[in-house]
Amino acid sequence: MGLDFLSSILFATVVAGTPLIIVAVGELVTEKAGVLNLGAEGIMSVGAVAAFAVAHHTHNPLLGILAGMAAGMAMSLLFGISALTLMANQVASGLALSIFGVGFSAFVGKPYESVALASVPLVPIPLLHKIPVLGPALFHQQGLVYFSWALLGAVAWFLYRSKAGLILRAVGESPVSAHSIGYGVVRIRYQAVLFGGAMAGIGGAFMSVFYTPMWVEGMVAGRGWIALSLVVFATWRPLRVMIGAYLFGGCMIMQMFVQGSGARVTIPAQFLSALPYVATILVLVLISRNRGTIRLNSPASLGQTFLPDA
Amino acid sequence: MPNQTAETPRLAIKGIRKVYPSVVANDGIDLTVMPGEIHAVLGENGAGKSTLMKVIYGVIRPDEGEIIWEGQAVTVPNPAQARALGIGMVFQHFSLFETLTVVQNVALALPGDFDLPALAKRIEEVSERYGLPVDPRRLVHALSVGERQRVEIIRCLLQNPRLLILDEPTSVLTPQAVRKLFETLRKLASEGVSILYISHKLDEIQELCHRATVLRGGRVTGTCNPAQETPKTMARMMIGEDLPACSHGEPGAEGELRLELRGLDHPTDDPFGTQLRNICLQVRSGEIVGIAGVSGNGQQELLRAISGEEVVRDHQTVRMCGQDVGHLNPARRRALGMCFVPEERLGRGAVPRLTLTENALLTAHRKGMLSGGLIRFKVAQRFAEDCIARFDVKCGGAASEAKSLSGGNLQKFIVGREIMQDPKLLVLAQPTWGVDVGAASFIRHSLLELRNSGTAILVISEELEELFEICDRMVVIAKGTLSPSTATSETDVEEIGMWMSGMWPGAAEQDGAPHVA
């Protein structure tokens, strides 16, 4: 009984952390190219509603994910045009995108508010899912959970082992130097922004199609913002993003459990709801205090508009 | 070049014009470089040399004019295209990525396989062959200015260019290394590589270059054969007037002790930094002491320990004006009468986005610019305006941003700002790095005047000529230890060059008794 309970807590933690991983890793790539896209919350919202609508009409969750991804890319393209081509301020463009996305998704999603979606079956991994406790928690999961792990590995490999990743980091470090040795800074930044948008869209799709299978206005509930801060407090390192995401997921599940257990709790419910956000940021702040690692990992040109010297 | 006769120029540019909103940077410039020719481009800061080189390298596009590469009219829309043509460039303001390693930086500029270990090996070979020692695995941000320049040069050489553009390449090399670099360049030229050599060191241009094009105010003022000119005649073509002579003057009587390092040991946090060991040095009022050395031998660490950017454990090992100051921060050391001009102008010597008035305030606020915690902007502005006038800083006035000034003018402003605070002790790092001859000679002149008025001056420089020109005494730093001091009049470039490789008398038993400086 106790072990089953532990296993189900672990299961729920992983599920709760997954959209954060996907969105934060996308944002990490964007930021490594020197672009600060604060629009994650809005992109997730639009991705969520697009995915829900498509999954509802086609009865195919996979098409839903693709729709979420496409919507996310469309949203980030808007950001790219504004911040990269028109060279508007990145912070302002991102904030505008967030506000727009949250509102727009609520507007588009109105007809879907009372619609339920069939829940998507879990995917067991042969053999591994039979491991006691860990098996059911980690290896009998949503398909996108495995995707998030693969994504982490692929992005870490891309950034630190491949030449394209080196170029991306170089662009984020010093766009002027990258330009002077002949790299298309704006083009590379567009690619990074689109990738970040696609991931944020998938993260949103996970929320509406897999996590809760339904659409409610404001259902993203600040996860876009948490993903953004995860990237910063994880000092732009993929593995730390994962730790932070699961930490958040774990706190989320714990507080839901405490609230739902009916135990006589004297702490106000609002405080409990805020706990995951506070705890995640606190822990990440503590582990990211080293100035050296920040200097080495933070993209030096983050948030700065690149103006070619011509 | 099997299909081309020697008469086809490697590069010919005609009528290049580039206009910026406030200035005509290039105005109808013609230039021809033959295969195997080492061609000097001479000019003061702001004469348009850098703009012209950026046009050739495709970083910026000219408004008018033609570029003819090996007989074919070409457009060079971007640096990648320039490199594809066979043009390589070593930038004066480095185009390196600080958080990446040397080998990663080089990999970014090279096409082809992404095999870092193999590339590291090639870097080591080239650095060995051309006397440009650098460890490929180090992170660039931990390198000194001199080492970064070596990385730039190596990066270029690995691309086997047919035209190599070098912007002030020798500023940070030992005389021996300069000779080695010249051998390399001559060898490259004999293999048919053309070289565009930008420098303000007229004697080097005379020694190395076959032809020189002189720019002033965005126009060509002449071409000459440097071998038939004297530095004086070339300087006149370049700045339009004669250089002020720099008279050294005799050192006065032994002055009061202003800076004393007594067996300073300082470990470093930086895994690639240099540990300072048993540094002993005295600087007295009315003298200029120079610290020579190849960059990366502990100059940065020593400067930080003197300026107070890093406090030292044993605070008695750094003394200023009769006090132990090893534990004091820069502001408190400045309050004792120390002034400090760091190596990097933008970011450490001045805040790029602040106006000159605000930058003046940052260190000169003791000159009556504060009143009850509030800023007296009038006073600060007057100070900045005085500084601009007295040190001949060419800029748009005290309200211009620091980053809008050219390197030489900003340096004049920073040095001027410190001198106008009447320091008891002035510490300078690379006071004329990348500064044109006119401004450099002006800065040196001001330092000599300051010395004569009784200030103790310590100059850390990698430019030996400069040290020989202004210093009364010299010491050499190598691998974190300091050589004994010698009167400038009793040594020469050869001896100091030897010392720079760590071979000074008694260097072997240096672990025992401290040197008496």
PDB file of N, CA and C in Angstrom, chain A residues 109-181:
ATOM      1  N   GLY A 109     -11.216  29.440 -27.282  1.00  0.00           N
ATOM      2  CA  GLY A 109     -11.569  28.207 -26.586  1.00  0.00           C
ATOM      3  C   GLY A 109     -12.976  28.178 -26.024  1.00  0.00           C
ATOM      4  N   LYS A 110     -13.685  29.305 -26.086  1.00  0.00           N
ATOM      5  CA  LYS A 110     -15.037  29.364 -25.493  1.00  0.00           C
ATOM      6  C   LYS A 110     -15.910  28.162 -25.834  1.00  0.00           C
ATOM      7  N   PRO A 111     -16.037  27.808 -27.148  1.00  0.00           N
ATOM      8  CA  PRO A 111     -16.934  26.692 -27.488  1.00  0.00           C
ATOM      9  C   PRO A 111     -16.490  25.351 -26.910  1.00  0.00           C
ATOM     10  N   TYR A 112     -15.239  25.243 -26.483  1.00  0.00           N
ATOM     11  CA  TYR A 112     -14.738  23.940 -26.046  1.00  0.00           C
ATOM     12  C   TYR A 112     -14.772  23.777 -24.533  1.00  0.00           C
ATOM     13  N   GLU A 113     -15.304  24.777 -23.855  1.00  0.00           N
ATOM     14  CA  GLU A 113     -15.156  24.775 -22.406  1.00  0.00           C
ATOM     15  C   GLU A 113     -15.853  23.603 -21.738  1.00  0.00           C
ATOM     16  N   SER A 114     -16.994  23.157 -22.319  1.00  0.00           N
ATOM     17  CA  SER A 114     -17.720  22.083 -21.636  1.00  0.00           C
ATOM     18  C   SER A 114     -17.496  20.732 -22.312  1.00  0.00           C
ATOM     19  N   VAL A 115     -16.503  20.693 -23.208  1.00  0.00           N
ATOM     20  CA  VAL A 115     -16.269  19.462 -23.944  1.00  0.00           C
ATOM     21  C   VAL A 115     -15.245  18.606 -23.213  1.00  0.00           C
ATOM     22  N   ALA A 116     -15.453  17.320 -23.160  1.00  0.00           N
ATOM     23  CA  ALA A 116     -14.459  16.433 -22.548  1.00  0.00           C
ATOM     24  C   ALA A 116     -13.761  15.646 -23.645  1.00  0.00           C
ATOM     25  N   LEU A 117     -12.534  15.301 -23.365  1.00  0.00           N
ATOM     26  CA  LEU A 117     -11.749  14.559 -24.332  1.00  0.00           C
ATOM     27  C   LEU A 117     -11.449  13.207 -23.713  1.00  0.00           C
ATOM     28  N   ALA A 118     -11.495  12.162 -24.554  1.00  0.00           N
ATOM     29  CA  ALA A 118     -11.130  10.851 -24.010  1.00  0.00           C
ATOM     30  C   ALA A 118      -9.686  10.902 -23.557  1.00  0.00           C
ATOM     31  N   SER A 119      -9.387  10.287 -22.420  1.00  0.00           N
ATOM     32  CA  SER A 119      -8.000  10.346 -21.979  1.00  0.00           C
ATOM     33  C   SER A 119      -7.160   9.390 -22.822  1.00  0.00           C
ATOM     34  N   VAL A 120      -5.929   9.804 -23.018  1.00  0.00           N
ATOM     35  CA  VAL A 120      -5.039   9.069 -23.902  1.00  0.00           C
ATOM     36  C   VAL A 120      -4.409   7.910 -23.129  1.00  0.00           C
ATOM     37  N   PRO A 121      -4.403   6.711 -23.701  1.00  0.00           N
ATOM     38  CA  PRO A 121      -3.836   5.579 -22.956  1.00  0.00           C
ATOM     39  C   PRO A 121      -2.343   5.769 -22.698  1.00  0.00           C
ATOM     40  N   LEU A 122      -1.897   5.198 -21.604  1.00  0.00           N
ATOM     41  CA  LEU A 122      -0.480   5.274 -21.260  1.00  0.00           C
ATOM     42  C   LEU A 122       0.304   4.295 -22.115  1.00  0.00           C
ATOM     43  N   VAL A 123       1.581   4.562 -22.254  1.00  0.00           N
ATOM     44  CA  VAL A 123       2.444   3.699 -23.052  1.00  0.00           C
ATOM     45  C   VAL A 123       3.423   2.990 -22.127  1.00  0.00           C
ATOM     46  N   PRO A 124       3.276   1.689 -21.946  1.00  0.00           N
ATOM     47  CA  PRO A 124       4.255   0.990 -21.112  1.00  0.00           C
ATOM     48  C   PRO A 124       5.499   0.655 -21.922  1.00  0.00           C
ATOM     49  N   ILE A 125       6.642   0.728 -21.271  1.00  0.00           N
ATOM     50  CA  ILE A 125       7.871   0.304 -21.941  1.00  0.00           C
ATOM     51  C   ILE A 125       8.114  -1.142 -21.556  1.00  0.00           C
ATOM     52  N   PRO A 126       8.282  -2.015 -22.536  1.00  0.00           N
ATOM     53  CA  PRO A 126       8.419  -3.445 -22.232  1.00  0.00           C
ATOM     54  C   PRO A 126       9.495  -3.694 -21.175  1.00  0.00           C
ATOM     55  N   LEU A 127       9.250  -4.650 -20.322  1.00  0.00           N
ATOM     56  CA  LEU A 127      10.161  -5.057 -19.243  1.00  0.00           C
ATOM     57  C   LEU A 127      10.321  -3.986 -18.160  1.00  0.00           C
ATOM     58  N   LEU A 128      10.771  -2.781 -18.580  1.00  0.00           N
ATOM     59  CA  LEU A 128      11.091  -1.756 -17.584  1.00  0.00           C
ATOM     60  C   LEU A 128       9.893  -1.426 -16.687  1.00  0.00           C
ATOM     61  N   HIS A 129       8.691  -1.492 -17.271  1.00  0.00           N
ATOM     62  CA  HIS A 129       7.543  -1.055 -16.481  1.00  0.00           C
ATOM     63  C   HIS A 129       7.221  -2.060 -15.376  1.00  0.00           C
ATOM     64  N   LYS A 130       7.891  -3.209 -15.396  1.00  0.00           N
ATOM     65  CA  LYS A 130       7.620  -4.207 -14.355  1.00  0.00           C
ATOM     66  C   LYS A 130       8.484  -4.009 -13.117  1.00  0.00           C
ATOM     67  N   ILE A 131       9.470  -3.101 -13.196  1.00  0.00           N
ATOM     68  CA  ILE A 131      10.290  -2.802 -12.009  1.00  0.00           C
ATOM     69  C   ILE A 131       9.354  -2.316 -10.898  1.00  0.00           C
ATOM     70  N   PRO A 132       9.513  -2.845  -9.690  1.00  0.00           N
ATOM     71  CA  PRO A 132       8.622  -2.380  -8.623  1.00  0.00           C
ATOM     72  C   PRO A 132       8.807  -0.885  -8.346  1.00  0.00           C
ATOM     73  N   VAL A 133       7.755  -0.219  -7.970  1.00  0.00           N
ATOM     74  CA  VAL A 133       7.688   1.203  -7.631  1.00  0.00           C
ATOM     75  C   VAL A 133       8.074   2.090  -8.824  1.00  0.00           C
ATOM     76  N   LEU A 134       9.335   2.011  -9.269  1.00  0.00           N
ATOM     77  CA  LEU A 134       9.800   2.890 -10.343  1.00  0.00           C
ATOM     78  C   LEU A 134       9.137   2.552 -11.671  1.00  0.00           C
ATOM     79  N   GLY A 135       8.934   1.292 -11.928  1.00  0.00           N
ATOM     80  CA  GLY A 135       8.359   0.869 -13.207  1.00  0.00           C
ATOM     81  C   GLY A 135       7.048   1.568 -13.508  1.00  0.00           C
ATOM     82  N   PRO A 136       6.037   1.383 -12.656  1.00  0.00           N
ATOM     83  CA  PRO A 136       4.756   2.031 -12.934  1.00  0.00           C
ATOM     84  C   PRO A 136       4.858   3.550 -12.932  1.00  0.00           C
ATOM     85  N   ALA A 137       5.808   4.102 -12.164  1.00  0.00           N
ATOM     86  CA  ALA A 137       5.903   5.564 -12.080  1.00  0.00           C
ATOM     87  C   ALA A 137       6.587   6.153 -13.291  1.00  0.00           C
ATOM     88  N   LEU A 138       7.647   5.490 -13.750  1.00  0.00           N
ATOM     89  CA  LEU A 138       8.470   6.098 -14.799  1.00  0.00           C
ATOM     90  C   LEU A 138       8.270   5.471 -16.172  1.00  0.00           C
ATOM     91  N   PHE A 139       7.935   4.176 -16.212  1.00  0.00           N
ATOM     92  CA  PHE A 139       7.958   3.501 -17.504  1.00  0.00           C
ATOM     93  C   PHE A 139       6.594   2.996 -17.948  1.00  0.00           C
ATOM     94  N   HIS A 140       5.549   3.472 -17.303  1.00  0.00           N
ATOM     95  CA  HIS A 140       4.191   3.214 -17.778  1.00  0.00           C
ATOM     96  C   HIS A 140       3.507   4.569 -17.826  1.00  0.00           C
ATOM     97  N   GLN A 141       3.997   5.392 -18.762  1.00  0.00           N
ATOM     98  CA  GLN A 141       3.716   6.822 -18.728  1.00  0.00           C
ATOM     99  C   GLN A 141       3.098   7.324 -20.026  1.00  0.00           C
ATOM    100  N   GLN A 142       2.767   8.595 -20.022  1.00  0.00           N
ATOM    101  CA  GLN A 142       2.347   9.271 -21.246  1.00  0.00           C
ATOM    102  C   GLN A 142       3.499   9.249 -22.248  1.00  0.00           C
ATOM    103  N   GLY A 143       3.171   9.125 -23.518  1.00  0.00           N
ATOM    104  CA  GLY A 143       4.216   9.138 -24.541  1.00  0.00           C
ATOM    105  C   GLY A 143       5.090  10.385 -24.459  1.00  0.00           C
ATOM    106  N   LEU A 144       4.458  11.513 -24.145  1.00  0.00           N
ATOM    107  CA  LEU A 144       5.225  12.762 -24.142  1.00  0.00           C
ATOM    108  C   LEU A 144       6.243  12.815 -23.012  1.00  0.00           C
ATOM    109  N   VAL A 145       6.058  11.985 -21.987  1.00  0.00           N
ATOM    110  CA  VAL A 145       7.063  11.939 -20.921  1.00  0.00           C
ATOM    111  C   VAL A 145       8.368  11.402 -21.489  1.00  0.00           C
ATOM    112  N   TYR A 146       8.264  10.342 -22.265  1.00  0.00           N
ATOM    113  CA  TYR A 146       9.477   9.807 -22.899  1.00  0.00           C
ATOM    114  C   TYR A 146      10.059  10.828 -23.858  1.00  0.00           C
ATOM    115  N   PHE A 147       9.136  11.515 -24.552  1.00  0.00           N
ATOM    116  CA  PHE A 147       9.593  12.551 -25.485  1.00  0.00           C
ATOM    117  C   PHE A 147      10.418  13.604 -24.745  1.00  0.00           C
ATOM    118  N   SER A 148       9.956  13.987 -23.559  1.00  0.00           N
ATOM    119  CA  SER A 148      10.672  15.045 -22.833  1.00  0.00           C
ATOM    120  C   SER A 148      12.083  14.592 -22.453  1.00  0.00           C
ATOM    121  N   TRP A 149      12.217  13.312 -22.125  1.00  0.00           N
ATOM    122  CA  TRP A 149      13.563  12.816 -21.799  1.00  0.00           C
ATOM    123  C   TRP A 149      14.459  12.825 -23.030  1.00  0.00           C
ATOM    124  N   ALA A 150      13.901  12.341 -24.134  1.00  0.00           N
ATOM    125  CA  ALA A 150      14.680  12.312 -25.369  1.00  0.00           C
ATOM    126  C   ALA A 150      15.072  13.736 -25.764  1.00  0.00           C
ATOM    127  N   LEU A 151      14.126  14.654 -25.571  1.00  0.00           N
ATOM    128  CA  LEU A 151      14.372  16.048 -25.925  1.00  0.00           C
ATOM    129  C   LEU A 151      15.541  16.613 -25.113  1.00  0.00           C
ATOM    130  N   LEU A 152      15.528  16.336 -23.820  1.00  0.00           N
ATOM    131  CA  LEU A 152      16.605  16.817 -22.953  1.00  0.00           C
ATOM    132  C   LEU A 152      17.960  16.323 -23.445  1.00  0.00           C
ATOM    133  N   GLY A 153      18.016  15.019 -23.697  1.00  0.00           N
ATOM    134  CA  GLY A 153      19.277  14.440 -24.150  1.00  0.00           C
ATOM    135  C   GLY A 153      19.698  15.035 -25.477  1.00  0.00           C
ATOM    136  N   ALA A 154      18.729  15.166 -26.387  1.00  0.00           N
ATOM    137  CA  ALA A 154      19.063  15.655 -27.723  1.00  0.00           C
ATOM    138  C   ALA A 154      19.549  17.103 -27.641  1.00  0.00           C
ATOM    139  N   VAL A 155      18.887  17.917 -26.847  1.00  0.00           N
ATOM    140  CA  VAL A 155      19.289  19.323 -26.763  1.00  0.00           C
ATOM    141  C   VAL A 155      20.644  19.460 -26.086  1.00  0.00           C
ATOM    142  N   ALA A 156      20.874  18.664 -25.037  1.00  0.00           N
ATOM    143  CA  ALA A 156      22.181  18.726 -24.376  1.00  0.00           C
ATOM    144  C   ALA A 156      23.278  18.324 -25.358  1.00  0.00           C
ATOM    145  N   TRP A 157      23.012  17.272 -26.121  1.00  0.00           N
ATOM    146  CA  TRP A 157      23.999  16.852 -27.109  1.00  0.00           C
ATOM    147  C   TRP A 157      24.207  17.945 -28.155  1.00  0.00           C
ATOM    148  N   PHE A 158      23.102  18.482 -28.635  1.00  0.00           N
ATOM    149  CA  PHE A 158      23.174  19.520 -29.667  1.00  0.00           C
ATOM    150  C   PHE A 158      24.005  20.710 -29.194  1.00  0.00           C
ATOM    151  N   LEU A 159      23.708  21.181 -27.985  1.00  0.00           N
ATOM    152  CA  LEU A 159      24.368  22.406 -27.511  1.00  0.00           C
ATOM    153  C   LEU A 159      25.849  22.192 -27.244  1.00  0.00           C
ATOM    154  N   TYR A 160      26.192  21.047 -26.664  1.00  0.00           N
ATOM    155  CA  TYR A 160      27.565  20.908 -26.188  1.00  0.00           C
ATOM    156  C   TYR A 160      28.432  19.982 -27.018  1.00  0.00           C
ATOM    157  N   ARG A 161      27.848  19.285 -27.977  1.00  0.00           N
ATOM    158  CA  ARG A 161      28.660  18.359 -28.752  1.00  0.00           C
ATOM    159  C   ARG A 161      28.667  18.639 -30.251  1.00  0.00           C
ATOM    160  N   SER A 162      27.683  19.382 -30.737  1.00  0.00           N
ATOM    161  CA  SER A 162      27.609  19.546 -32.190  1.00  0.00           C
ATOM    162  C   SER A 162      28.084  20.929 -32.593  1.00  0.00           C
ATOM    163  N   LYS A 163      28.514  21.030 -33.820  1.00  0.00           N
ATOM    164  CA  LYS A 163      28.992  22.322 -34.300  1.00  0.00           C
ATOM    165  C   LYS A 163      27.850  23.324 -34.397  1.00  0.00           C
ATOM    166  N   ALA A 164      26.684  22.837 -34.855  1.00  0.00           N
ATOM    167  CA  ALA A 164      25.548  23.752 -34.956  1.00  0.00           C
ATOM    168  C   ALA A 164      25.229  24.347 -33.588  1.00  0.00           C
ATOM    169  N   GLY A 165      25.336  23.519 -32.542  1.00  0.00           N
ATOM    170  CA  GLY A 165      25.081  24.012 -31.201  1.00  0.00           C
ATOM    171  C   GLY A 165      26.121  25.020 -30.766  1.00  0.00           C
ATOM    172  N   LEU A 166      27.350  24.768 -31.152  1.00  0.00           N
ATOM    173  CA  LEU A 166      28.425  25.713 -30.835  1.00  0.00           C
ATOM    174  C   LEU A 166      28.155  27.050 -31.506  1.00  0.00           C
ATOM    175  N   ILE A 167      27.695  26.992 -32.739  1.00  0.00           N
ATOM    176  CA  ILE A 167      27.381  28.231 -33.458  1.00  0.00           C
ATOM    177  C   ILE A 167      26.253  28.962 -32.751  1.00  0.00           C
ATOM    178  N   LEU A 168      25.234  28.202 -32.345  1.00  0.00           N
ATOM    179  CA  LEU A 168      24.114  28.817 -31.640  1.00  0.00           C
ATOM    180  C   LEU A 168      24.585  29.534 -30.374  1.00  0.00           C
ATOM    181  N   ARG A 169      25.432  28.852 -29.602  1.00  0.00           N
ATOM    182  CA  ARG A 169      25.931  29.482 -28.379  1.00  0.00           C
ATOM    183  C   ARG A 169      26.791  30.698 -28.702  1.00  0.00           C
ATOM    184  N   ALA A 170      27.548  30.592 -29.794  1.00  0.00           N
ATOM    185  CA  ALA A 170      28.397  31.717 -30.185  1.00  0.00           C
ATOM    186  C   ALA A 170      27.539  32.934 -30.511  1.00  0.00           C
ATOM    187  N   VAL A 171      26.429  32.691 -31.213  1.00  0.00           N
ATOM    188  CA  VAL A 171      25.527  33.796 -31.552  1.00  0.00           C
ATOM    189  C   VAL A 171      24.975  34.436 -30.275  1.00  0.00           C
ATOM    190  N   GLY A 172      24.658  33.621 -29.300  1.00  0.00           N
ATOM    191  CA  GLY A 172      24.126  34.171 -28.055  1.00  0.00           C
ATOM    192  C   GLY A 172      25.180  34.878 -27.233  1.00  0.00           C
ATOM    193  N   GLU A 173      26.402  34.427 -27.383  1.00  0.00           N
ATOM    194  CA  GLU A 173      27.487  35.028 -26.613  1.00  0.00           C
ATOM    195  C   GLU A 173      27.869  36.390 -27.178  1.00  0.00           C
ATOM    196  N   SER A 174      28.090  36.451 -28.467  1.00  0.00           N
ATOM    197  CA  SER A 174      28.485  37.716 -29.076  1.00  0.00           C
ATOM    198  C   SER A 174      28.022  37.758 -30.524  1.00  0.00           C
ATOM    199  N   PRO A 175      26.815  38.283 -30.750  1.00  0.00           N
ATOM    200  CA  PRO A 175      26.298  38.310 -32.115  1.00  0.00           C
ATOM    201  C   PRO A 175      27.190  39.106 -33.052  1.00  0.00           C
ATOM    202  N   VAL A 176      27.836  40.136 -32.526  1.00  0.00           N
ATOM    203  CA  VAL A 176      28.689  40.947 -33.393  1.00  0.00           C
ATOM    204  C   VAL A 176      29.862  40.116 -33.905  1.00  0.00           C
ATOM    205  N   SER A 177      30.473  39.349 -32.994  1.00  0.00           N
ATOM    206  CA  SER A 177      31.588  38.506 -33.426  1.00  0.00           C
ATOM    207  C   SER A 177      31.111  37.428 -34.375  1.00  0.00           C
ATOM    208  N   ALA A 178      29.968  36.831 -34.069  1.00  0.00           N
ATOM    209  CA  ALA A 178      29.448  35.773 -34.933  1.00  0.00           C
ATOM    210  C   ALA A 178      29.193  36.327 -36.329  1.00  0.00           C
ATOM    211  N   HIS A 179      28.662  37.531 -36.373  1.00  0.00           N
ATOM    212  CA  HIS A 179      28.414  38.171 -37.664  1.00  0.00           C
ATOM    213  C   HIS A 179      29.730  38.419 -38.382  1.00  0.00           C
ATOM    214  N   SER A 180      30.730  38.867 -37.628  1.00  0.00           N
ATOM    215  CA  SER A 180      31.982  39.235 -38.277  1.00  0.00           C
ATOM    216  C   SER A 180      32.729  38.011 -38.793  1.00  0.00           C
ATOM    217  N   ILE A 181      32.476  36.832 -38.232  1.00  0.00           N
ATOM    218  CA  ILE A 181      33.110  35.676 -38.868  1.00  0.00           C
ATOM    219  C   ILE A 181      32.144  34.967 -39.810  1.00  0.00           C
TER     220      ILE A 181
END
